[in-house]
CSV table of N, CA and C in Angstrom, one decimal:
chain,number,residue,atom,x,y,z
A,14,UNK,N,20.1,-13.3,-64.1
A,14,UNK,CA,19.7,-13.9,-62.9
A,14,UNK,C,19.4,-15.4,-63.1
A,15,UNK,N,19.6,-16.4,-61.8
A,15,UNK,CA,19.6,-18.0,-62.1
A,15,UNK,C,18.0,-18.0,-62.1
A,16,UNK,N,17.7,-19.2,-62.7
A,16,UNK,CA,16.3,-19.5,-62.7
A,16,UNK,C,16.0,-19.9,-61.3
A,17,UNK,N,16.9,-20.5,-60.3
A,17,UNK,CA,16.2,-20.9,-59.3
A,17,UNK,C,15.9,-19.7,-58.1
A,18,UNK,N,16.9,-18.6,-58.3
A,18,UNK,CA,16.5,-17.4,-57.5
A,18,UNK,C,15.7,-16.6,-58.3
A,19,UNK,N,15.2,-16.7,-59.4
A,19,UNK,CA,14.0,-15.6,-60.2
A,19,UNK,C,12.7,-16.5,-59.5
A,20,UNK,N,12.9,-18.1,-59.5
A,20,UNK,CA,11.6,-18.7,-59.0
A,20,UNK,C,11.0,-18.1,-57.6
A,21,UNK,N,12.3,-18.2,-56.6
A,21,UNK,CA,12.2,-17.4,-55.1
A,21,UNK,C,11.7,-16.5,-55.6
A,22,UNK,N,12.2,-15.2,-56.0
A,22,UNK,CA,11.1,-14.3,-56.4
A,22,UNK,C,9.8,-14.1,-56.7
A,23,UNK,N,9.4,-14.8,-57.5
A,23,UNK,CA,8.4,-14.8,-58.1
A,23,UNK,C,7.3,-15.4,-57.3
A,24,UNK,N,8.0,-16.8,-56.2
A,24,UNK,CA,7.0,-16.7,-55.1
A,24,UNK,C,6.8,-15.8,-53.9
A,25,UNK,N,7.4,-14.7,-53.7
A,25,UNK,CA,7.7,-13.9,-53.0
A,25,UNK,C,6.8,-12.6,-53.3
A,26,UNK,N,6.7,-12.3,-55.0
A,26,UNK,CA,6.2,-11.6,-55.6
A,26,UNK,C,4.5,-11.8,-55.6
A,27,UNK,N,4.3,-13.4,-55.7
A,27,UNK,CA,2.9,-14.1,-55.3
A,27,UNK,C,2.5,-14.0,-54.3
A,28,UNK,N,3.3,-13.9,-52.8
A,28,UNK,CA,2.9,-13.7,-51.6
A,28,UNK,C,2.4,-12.3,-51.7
A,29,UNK,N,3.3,-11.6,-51.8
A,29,UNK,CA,3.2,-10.3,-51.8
A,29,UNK,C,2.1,-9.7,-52.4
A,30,UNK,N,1.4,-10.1,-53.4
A,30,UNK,CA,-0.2,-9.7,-54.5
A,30,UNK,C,-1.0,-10.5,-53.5
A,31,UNK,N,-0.6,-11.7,-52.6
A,31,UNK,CA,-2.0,-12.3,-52.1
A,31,UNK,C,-2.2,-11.2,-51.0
A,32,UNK,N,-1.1,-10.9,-50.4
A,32,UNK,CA,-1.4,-10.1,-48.5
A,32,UNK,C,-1.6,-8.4,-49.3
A,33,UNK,N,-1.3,-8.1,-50.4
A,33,UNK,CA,-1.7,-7.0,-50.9
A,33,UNK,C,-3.2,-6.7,-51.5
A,34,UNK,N,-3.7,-8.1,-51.9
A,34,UNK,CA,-5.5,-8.0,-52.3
A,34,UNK,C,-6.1,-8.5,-51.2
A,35,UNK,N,-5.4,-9.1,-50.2
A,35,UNK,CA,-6.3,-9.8,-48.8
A,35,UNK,C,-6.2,-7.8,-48.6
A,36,UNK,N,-5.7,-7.0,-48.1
A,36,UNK,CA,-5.7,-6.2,-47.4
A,36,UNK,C,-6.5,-5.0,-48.1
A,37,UNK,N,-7.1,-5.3,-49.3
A,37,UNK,CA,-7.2,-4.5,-50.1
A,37,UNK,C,-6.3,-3.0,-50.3
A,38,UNK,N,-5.4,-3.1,-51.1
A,38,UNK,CA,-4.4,-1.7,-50.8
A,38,UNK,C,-3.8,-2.2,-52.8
A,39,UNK,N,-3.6,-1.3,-52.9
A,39,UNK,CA,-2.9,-1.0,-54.8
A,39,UNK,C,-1.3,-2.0,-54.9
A,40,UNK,N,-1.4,-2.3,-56.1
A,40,UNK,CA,-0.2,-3.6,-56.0
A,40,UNK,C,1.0,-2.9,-55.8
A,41,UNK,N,1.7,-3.1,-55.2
A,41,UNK,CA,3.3,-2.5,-54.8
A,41,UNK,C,3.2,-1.7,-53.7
A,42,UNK,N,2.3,-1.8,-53.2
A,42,UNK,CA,2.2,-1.0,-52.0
A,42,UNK,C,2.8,-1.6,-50.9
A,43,UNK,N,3.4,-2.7,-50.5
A,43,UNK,CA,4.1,-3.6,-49.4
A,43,UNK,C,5.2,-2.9,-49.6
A,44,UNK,N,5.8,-2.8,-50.6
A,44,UNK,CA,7.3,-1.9,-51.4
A,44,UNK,C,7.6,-0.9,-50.7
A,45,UNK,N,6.3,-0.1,-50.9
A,45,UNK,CA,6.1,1.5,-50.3
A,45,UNK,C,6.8,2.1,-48.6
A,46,UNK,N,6.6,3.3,-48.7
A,46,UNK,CA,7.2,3.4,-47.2
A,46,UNK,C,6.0,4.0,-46.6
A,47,UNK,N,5.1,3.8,-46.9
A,47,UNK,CA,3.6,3.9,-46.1
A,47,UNK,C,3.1,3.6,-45.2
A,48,UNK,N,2.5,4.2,-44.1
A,48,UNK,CA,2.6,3.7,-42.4
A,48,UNK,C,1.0,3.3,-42.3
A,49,UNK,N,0.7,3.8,-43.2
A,49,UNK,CA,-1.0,3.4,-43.0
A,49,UNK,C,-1.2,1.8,-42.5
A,50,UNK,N,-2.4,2.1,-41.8
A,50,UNK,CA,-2.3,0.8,-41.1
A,50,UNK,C,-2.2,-0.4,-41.9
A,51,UNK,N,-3.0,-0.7,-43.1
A,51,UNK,CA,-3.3,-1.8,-43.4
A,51,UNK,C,-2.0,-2.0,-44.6
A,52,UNK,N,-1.1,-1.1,-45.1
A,52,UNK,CA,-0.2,-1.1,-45.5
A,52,UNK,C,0.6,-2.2,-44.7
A,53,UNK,N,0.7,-1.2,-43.5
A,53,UNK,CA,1.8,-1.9,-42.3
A,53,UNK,C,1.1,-3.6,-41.9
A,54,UNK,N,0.3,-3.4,-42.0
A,54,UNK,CA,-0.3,-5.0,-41.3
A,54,UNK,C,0.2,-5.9,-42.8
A,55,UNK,N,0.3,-5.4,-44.0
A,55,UNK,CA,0.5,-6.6,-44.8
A,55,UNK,C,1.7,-7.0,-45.0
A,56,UNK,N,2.6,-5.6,-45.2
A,56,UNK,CA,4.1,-5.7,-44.8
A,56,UNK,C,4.5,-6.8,-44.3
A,57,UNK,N,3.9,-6.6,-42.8
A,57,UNK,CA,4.4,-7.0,-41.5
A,57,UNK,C,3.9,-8.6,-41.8
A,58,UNK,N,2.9,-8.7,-42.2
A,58,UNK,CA,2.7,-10.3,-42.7
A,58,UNK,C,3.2,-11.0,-43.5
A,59,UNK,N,2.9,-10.3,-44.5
A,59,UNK,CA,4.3,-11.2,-45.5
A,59,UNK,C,5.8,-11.2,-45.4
A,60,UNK,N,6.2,-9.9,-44.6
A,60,UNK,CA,7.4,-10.7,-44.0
A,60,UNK,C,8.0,-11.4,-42.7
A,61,UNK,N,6.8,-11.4,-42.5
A,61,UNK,CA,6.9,-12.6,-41.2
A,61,UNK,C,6.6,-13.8,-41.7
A,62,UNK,N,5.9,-14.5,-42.4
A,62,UNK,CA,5.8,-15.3,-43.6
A,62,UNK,C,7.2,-15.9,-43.7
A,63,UNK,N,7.7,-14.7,-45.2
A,63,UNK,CA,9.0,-15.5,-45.4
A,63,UNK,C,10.0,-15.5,-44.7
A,64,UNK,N,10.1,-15.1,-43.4
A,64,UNK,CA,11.2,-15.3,-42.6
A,64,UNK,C,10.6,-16.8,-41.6
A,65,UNK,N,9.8,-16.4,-41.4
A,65,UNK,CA,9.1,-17.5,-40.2
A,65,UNK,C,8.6,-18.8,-40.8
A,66,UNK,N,8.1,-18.8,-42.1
A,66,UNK,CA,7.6,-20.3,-42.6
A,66,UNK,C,8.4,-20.7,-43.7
A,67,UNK,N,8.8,-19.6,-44.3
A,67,UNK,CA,9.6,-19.8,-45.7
A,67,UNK,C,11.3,-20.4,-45.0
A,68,UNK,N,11.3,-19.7,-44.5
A,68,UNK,CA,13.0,-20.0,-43.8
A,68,UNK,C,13.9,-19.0,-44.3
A,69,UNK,N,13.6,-17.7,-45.0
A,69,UNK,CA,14.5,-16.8,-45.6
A,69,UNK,C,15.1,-16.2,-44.4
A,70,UNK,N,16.7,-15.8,-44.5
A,70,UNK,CA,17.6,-15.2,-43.6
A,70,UNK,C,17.2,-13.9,-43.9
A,71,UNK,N,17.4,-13.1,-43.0
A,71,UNK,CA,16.6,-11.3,-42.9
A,71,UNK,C,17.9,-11.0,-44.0
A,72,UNK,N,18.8,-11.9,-44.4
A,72,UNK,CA,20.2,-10.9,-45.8
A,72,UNK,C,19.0,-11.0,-46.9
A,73,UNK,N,18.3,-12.4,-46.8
A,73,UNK,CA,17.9,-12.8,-48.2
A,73,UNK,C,16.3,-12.2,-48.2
A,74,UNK,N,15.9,-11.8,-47.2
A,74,UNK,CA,14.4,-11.4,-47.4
A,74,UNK,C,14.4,-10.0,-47.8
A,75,UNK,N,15.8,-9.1,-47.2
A,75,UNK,CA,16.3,-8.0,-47.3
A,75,UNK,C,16.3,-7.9,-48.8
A,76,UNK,N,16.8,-8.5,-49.7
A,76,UNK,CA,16.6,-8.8,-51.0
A,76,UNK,C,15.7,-8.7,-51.8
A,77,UNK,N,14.5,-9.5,-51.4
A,77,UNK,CA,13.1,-9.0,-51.9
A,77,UNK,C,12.0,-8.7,-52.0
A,78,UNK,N,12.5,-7.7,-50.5
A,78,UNK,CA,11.5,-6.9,-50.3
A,78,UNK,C,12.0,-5.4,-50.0
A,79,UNK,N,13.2,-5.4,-50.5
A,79,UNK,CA,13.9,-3.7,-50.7
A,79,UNK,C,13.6,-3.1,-49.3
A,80,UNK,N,13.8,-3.9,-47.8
A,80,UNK,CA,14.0,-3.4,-47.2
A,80,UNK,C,15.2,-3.2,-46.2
A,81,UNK,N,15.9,-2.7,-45.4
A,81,UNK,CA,16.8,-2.9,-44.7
A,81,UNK,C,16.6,-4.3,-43.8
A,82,UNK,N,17.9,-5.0,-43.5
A,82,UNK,CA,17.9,-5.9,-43.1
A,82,UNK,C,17.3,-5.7,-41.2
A,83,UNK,N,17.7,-5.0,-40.9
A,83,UNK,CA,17.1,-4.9,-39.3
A,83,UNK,C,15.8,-4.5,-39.2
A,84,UNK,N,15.0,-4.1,-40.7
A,84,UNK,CA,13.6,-4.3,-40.5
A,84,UNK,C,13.3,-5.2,-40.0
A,85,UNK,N,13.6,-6.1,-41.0
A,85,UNK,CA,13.1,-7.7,-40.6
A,85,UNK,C,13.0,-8.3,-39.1
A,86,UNK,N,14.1,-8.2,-38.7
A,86,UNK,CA,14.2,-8.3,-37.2
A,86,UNK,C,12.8,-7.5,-36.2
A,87,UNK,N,12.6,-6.4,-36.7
A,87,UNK,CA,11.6,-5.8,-36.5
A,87,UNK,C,10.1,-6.8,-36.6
A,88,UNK,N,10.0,-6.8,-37.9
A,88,UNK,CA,8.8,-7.7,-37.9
A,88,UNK,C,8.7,-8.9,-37.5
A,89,UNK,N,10.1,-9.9,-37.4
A,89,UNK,CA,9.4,-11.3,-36.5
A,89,UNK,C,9.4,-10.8,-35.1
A,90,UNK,N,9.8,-9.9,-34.1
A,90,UNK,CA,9.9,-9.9,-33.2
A,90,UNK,C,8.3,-9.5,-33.2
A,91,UNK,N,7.6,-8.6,-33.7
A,91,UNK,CA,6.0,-7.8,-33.9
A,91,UNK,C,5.4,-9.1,-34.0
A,92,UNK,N,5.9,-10.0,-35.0
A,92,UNK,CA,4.7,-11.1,-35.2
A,92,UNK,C,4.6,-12.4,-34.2
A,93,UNK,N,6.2,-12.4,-33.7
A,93,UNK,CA,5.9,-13.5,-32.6
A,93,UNK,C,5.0,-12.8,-31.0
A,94,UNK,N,5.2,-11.6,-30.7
A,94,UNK,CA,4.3,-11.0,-29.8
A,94,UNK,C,3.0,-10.7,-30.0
A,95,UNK,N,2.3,-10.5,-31.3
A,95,UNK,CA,1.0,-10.8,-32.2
A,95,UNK,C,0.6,-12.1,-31.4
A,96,UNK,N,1.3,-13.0,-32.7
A,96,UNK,CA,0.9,-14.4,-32.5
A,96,UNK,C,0.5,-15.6,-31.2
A,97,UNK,N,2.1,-15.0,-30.1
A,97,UNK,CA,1.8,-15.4,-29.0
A,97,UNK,C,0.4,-14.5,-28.1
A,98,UNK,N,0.2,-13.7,-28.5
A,98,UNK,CA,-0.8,-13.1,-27.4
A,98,UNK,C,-2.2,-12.1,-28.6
A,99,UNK,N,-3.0,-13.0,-28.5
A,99,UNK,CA,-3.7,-12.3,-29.9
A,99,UNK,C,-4.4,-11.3,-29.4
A,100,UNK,N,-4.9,-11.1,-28.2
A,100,UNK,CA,-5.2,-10.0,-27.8
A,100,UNK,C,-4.8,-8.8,-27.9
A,101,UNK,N,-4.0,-9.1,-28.0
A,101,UNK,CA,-2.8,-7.4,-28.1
A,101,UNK,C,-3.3,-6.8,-29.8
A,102,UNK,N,-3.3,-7.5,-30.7
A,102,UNK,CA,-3.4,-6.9,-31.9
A,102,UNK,C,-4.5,-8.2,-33.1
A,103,UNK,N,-5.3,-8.2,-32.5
A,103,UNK,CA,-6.6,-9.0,-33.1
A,103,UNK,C,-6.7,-9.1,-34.6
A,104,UNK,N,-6.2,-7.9,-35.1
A,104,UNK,CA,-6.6,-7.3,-36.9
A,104,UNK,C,-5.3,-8.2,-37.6
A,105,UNK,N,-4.2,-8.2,-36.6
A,105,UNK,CA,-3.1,-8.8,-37.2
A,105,UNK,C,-2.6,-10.0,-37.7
A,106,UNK,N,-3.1,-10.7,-36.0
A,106,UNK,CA,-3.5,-12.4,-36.3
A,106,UNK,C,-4.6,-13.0,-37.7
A,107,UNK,N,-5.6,-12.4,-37.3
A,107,UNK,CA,-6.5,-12.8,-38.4
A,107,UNK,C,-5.8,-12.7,-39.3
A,108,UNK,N,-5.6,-11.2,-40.2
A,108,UNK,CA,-4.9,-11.2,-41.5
A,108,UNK,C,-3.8,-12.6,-41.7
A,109,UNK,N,-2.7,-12.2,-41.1
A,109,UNK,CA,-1.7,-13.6,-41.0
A,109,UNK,C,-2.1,-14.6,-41.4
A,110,UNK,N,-3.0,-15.1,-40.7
A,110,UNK,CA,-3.9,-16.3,-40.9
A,110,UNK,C,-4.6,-16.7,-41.9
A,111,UNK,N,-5.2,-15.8,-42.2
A,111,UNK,CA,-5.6,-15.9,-43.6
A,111,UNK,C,-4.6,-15.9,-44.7
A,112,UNK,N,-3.6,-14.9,-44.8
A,112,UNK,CA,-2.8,-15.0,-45.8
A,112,UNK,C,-2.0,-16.3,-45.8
A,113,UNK,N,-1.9,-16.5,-44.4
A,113,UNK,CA,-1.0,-18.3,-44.6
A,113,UNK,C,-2.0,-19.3,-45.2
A,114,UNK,N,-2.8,-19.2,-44.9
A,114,UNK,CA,-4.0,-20.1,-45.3
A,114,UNK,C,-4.2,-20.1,-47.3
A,115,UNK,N,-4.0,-18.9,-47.8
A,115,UNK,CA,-4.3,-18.6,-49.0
A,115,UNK,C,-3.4,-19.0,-49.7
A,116,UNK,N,-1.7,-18.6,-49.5
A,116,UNK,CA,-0.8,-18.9,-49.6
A,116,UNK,C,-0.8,-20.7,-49.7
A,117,UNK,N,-0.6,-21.2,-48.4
A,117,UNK,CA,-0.4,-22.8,-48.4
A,117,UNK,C,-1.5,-23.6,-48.8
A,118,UNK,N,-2.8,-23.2,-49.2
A,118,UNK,CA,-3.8,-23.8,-49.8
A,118,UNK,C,-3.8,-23.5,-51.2
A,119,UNK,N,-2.7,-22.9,-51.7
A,119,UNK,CA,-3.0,-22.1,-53.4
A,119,UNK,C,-2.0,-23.8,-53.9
A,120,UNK,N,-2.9,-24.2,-54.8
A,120,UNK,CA,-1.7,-25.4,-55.3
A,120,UNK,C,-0.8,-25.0,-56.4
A,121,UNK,N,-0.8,-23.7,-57.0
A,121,UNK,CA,0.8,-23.4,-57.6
A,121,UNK,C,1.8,-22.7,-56.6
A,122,UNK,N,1.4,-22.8,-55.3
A,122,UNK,CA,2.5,-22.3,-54.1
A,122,UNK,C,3.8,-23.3,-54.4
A,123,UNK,N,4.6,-22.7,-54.2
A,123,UNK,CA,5.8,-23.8,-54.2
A,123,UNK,C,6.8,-24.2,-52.9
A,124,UNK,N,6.3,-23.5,-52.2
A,124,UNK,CA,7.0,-23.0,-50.7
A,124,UNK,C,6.1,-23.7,-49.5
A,125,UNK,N,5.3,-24.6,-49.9
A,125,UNK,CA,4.6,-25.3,-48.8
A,125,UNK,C,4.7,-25.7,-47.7
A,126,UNK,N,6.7,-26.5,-47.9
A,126,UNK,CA,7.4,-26.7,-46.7
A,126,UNK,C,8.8,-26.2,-47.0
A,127,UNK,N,8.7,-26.0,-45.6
A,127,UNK,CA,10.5,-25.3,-45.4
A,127,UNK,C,11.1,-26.3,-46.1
A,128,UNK,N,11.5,-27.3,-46.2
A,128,UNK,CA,12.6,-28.3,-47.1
A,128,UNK,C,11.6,-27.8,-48.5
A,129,UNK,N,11.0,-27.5,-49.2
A,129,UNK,CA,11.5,-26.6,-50.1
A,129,UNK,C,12.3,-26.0,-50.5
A,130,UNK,N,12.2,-25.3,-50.0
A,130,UNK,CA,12.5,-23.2,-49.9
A,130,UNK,C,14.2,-23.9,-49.3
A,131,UNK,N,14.4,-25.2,-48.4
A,131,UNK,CA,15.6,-24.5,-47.9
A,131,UNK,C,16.8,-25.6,-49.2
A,132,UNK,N,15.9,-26.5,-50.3
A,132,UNK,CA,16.4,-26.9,-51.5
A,132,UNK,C,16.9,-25.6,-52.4
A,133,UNK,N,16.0,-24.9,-52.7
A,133,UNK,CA,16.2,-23.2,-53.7
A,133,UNK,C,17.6,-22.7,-52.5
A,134,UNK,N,17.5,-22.9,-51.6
A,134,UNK,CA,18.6,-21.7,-50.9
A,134,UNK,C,20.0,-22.6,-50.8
A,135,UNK,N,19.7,-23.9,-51.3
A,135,UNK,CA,21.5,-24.8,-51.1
A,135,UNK,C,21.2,-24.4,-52.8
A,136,UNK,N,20.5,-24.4,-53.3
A,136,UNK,CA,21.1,-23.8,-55.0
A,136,UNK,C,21.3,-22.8,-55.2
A,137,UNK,N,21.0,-22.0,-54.6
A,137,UNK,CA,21.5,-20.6,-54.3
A,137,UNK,C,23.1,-20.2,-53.8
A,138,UNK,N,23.6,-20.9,-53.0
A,138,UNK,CA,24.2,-21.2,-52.1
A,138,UNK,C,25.6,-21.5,-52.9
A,139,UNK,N,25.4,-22.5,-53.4
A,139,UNK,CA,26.1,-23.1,-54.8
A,139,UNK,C,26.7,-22.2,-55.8
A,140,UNK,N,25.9,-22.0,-56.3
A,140,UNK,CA,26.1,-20.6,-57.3
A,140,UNK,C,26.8,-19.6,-56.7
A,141,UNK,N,26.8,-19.2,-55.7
A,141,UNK,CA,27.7,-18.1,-55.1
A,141,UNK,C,28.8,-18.3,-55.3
A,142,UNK,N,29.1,-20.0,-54.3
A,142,UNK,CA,30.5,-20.6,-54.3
A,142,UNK,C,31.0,-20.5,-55.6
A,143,UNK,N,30.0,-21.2,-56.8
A,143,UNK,CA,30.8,-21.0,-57.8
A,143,UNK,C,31.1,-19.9,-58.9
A,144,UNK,N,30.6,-18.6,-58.3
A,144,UNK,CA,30.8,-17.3,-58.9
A,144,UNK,C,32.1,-17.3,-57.9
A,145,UNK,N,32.1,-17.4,-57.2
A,145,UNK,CA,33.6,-17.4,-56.3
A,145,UNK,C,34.7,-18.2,-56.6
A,146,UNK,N,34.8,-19.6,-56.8
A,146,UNK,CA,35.6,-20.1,-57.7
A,146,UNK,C,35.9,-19.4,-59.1
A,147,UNK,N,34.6,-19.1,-60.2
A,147,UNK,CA,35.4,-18.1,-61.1
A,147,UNK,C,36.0,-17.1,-61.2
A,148,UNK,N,35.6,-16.5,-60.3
A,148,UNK,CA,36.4,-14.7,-59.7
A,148,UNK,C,38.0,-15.4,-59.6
A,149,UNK,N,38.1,-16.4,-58.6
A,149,UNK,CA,39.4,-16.8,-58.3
A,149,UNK,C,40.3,-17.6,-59.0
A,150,UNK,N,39.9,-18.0,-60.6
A,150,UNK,CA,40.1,-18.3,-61.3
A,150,UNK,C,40.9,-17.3,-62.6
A,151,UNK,N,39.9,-16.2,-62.5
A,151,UNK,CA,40.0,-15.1,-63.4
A,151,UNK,C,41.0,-14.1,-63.0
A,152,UNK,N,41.3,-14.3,-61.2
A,152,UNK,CA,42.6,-13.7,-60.7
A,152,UNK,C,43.7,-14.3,-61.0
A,153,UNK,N,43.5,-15.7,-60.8
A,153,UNK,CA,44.8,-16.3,-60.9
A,153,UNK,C,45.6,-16.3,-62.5
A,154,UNK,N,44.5,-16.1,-63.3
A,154,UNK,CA,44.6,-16.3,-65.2
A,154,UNK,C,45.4,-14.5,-65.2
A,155,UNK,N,44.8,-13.8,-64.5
A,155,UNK,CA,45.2,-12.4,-64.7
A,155,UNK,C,46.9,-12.1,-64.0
A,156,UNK,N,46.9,-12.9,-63.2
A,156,UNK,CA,48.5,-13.2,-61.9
A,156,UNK,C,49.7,-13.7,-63.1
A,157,UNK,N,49.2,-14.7,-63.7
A,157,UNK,CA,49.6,-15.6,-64.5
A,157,UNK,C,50.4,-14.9,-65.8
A,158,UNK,N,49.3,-14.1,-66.6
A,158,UNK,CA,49.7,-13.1,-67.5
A,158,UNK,C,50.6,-12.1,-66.9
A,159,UNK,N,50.7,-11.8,-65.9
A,159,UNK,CA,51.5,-10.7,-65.5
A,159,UNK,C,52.7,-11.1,-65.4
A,160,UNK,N,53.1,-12.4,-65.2
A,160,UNK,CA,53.8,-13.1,-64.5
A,160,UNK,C,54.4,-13.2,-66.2
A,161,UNK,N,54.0,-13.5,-66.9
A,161,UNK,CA,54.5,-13.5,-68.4
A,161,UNK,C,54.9,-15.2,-68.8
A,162,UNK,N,54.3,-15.8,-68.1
A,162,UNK,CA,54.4,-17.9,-68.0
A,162,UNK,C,53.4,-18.2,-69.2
């Protein structure tokens, strides 16, 4: 794995232990398919988080947080109705808030601002293309041989 997508991780993995000890719940429990509430409220925060502040596409958040992609969709729709109207779900907002607060005030955060996060995703991005150039490389070397040239 590239170092600049083990880093995404690894802040991902940092979010995930902060909204997991703010909520008090056992580490890997966000992972889990646990409906308990405070399970779900931290879920639901950290990944409204990296989709909404970080800038992750629900393909790439899908990635790591081993969830289905149409979850995601799930939770920013939950958190922008949260957010917009705090009345509806009080326990929610606060947590959120806090976890953004812990997160973007932690100074080994690396994800402060979207033009971060969206520097790691054009290197990301890169690397694809160029696992795709060598795939297409390694076809044409294989065409070549067959071809007997």
């Amino acid at each position: 794995m590239d170092k600049e997508i083990q880093t995404i991780k690894q802040e991902i993995k940092k979010l995930k232990f902060l909204a997991e000890e703010l909520a008090d719940i056992p580490y890997g429990s966000i992972d889990n398919s646990s409906r308990k509430r405070k399970h779900a409220i931290a879920r639901n925060a950290a990944a409204a988080f990296v989709i909404c502040e970080m800038g992750l596409s629900f393909e790439q958040a899908r990635d790591y947080f081993n969830r289905h992609r149409t979850s995601f969709y799930h939770y920013k729709k939950r958190h922008i109705d949260f957010m917009q109207n705090p009345k509806i779900y009080p326990e929610y907002c606060d947590f959120y808030n806090q976890l953004a607060e812990l997160y973007l005030n932690n100074e080994d955060s690396l994800f402060k601002s979207k033009r971060t996060f969206e520097f790691f995703k054009e290197i990301e991005k890169a690397q694809k293309e160029q696992k795709a150039i060598q795939r297409k490389l390694e076809q044409l070397d294989r065409e070549y041989k067959m071809l007997g040239l």
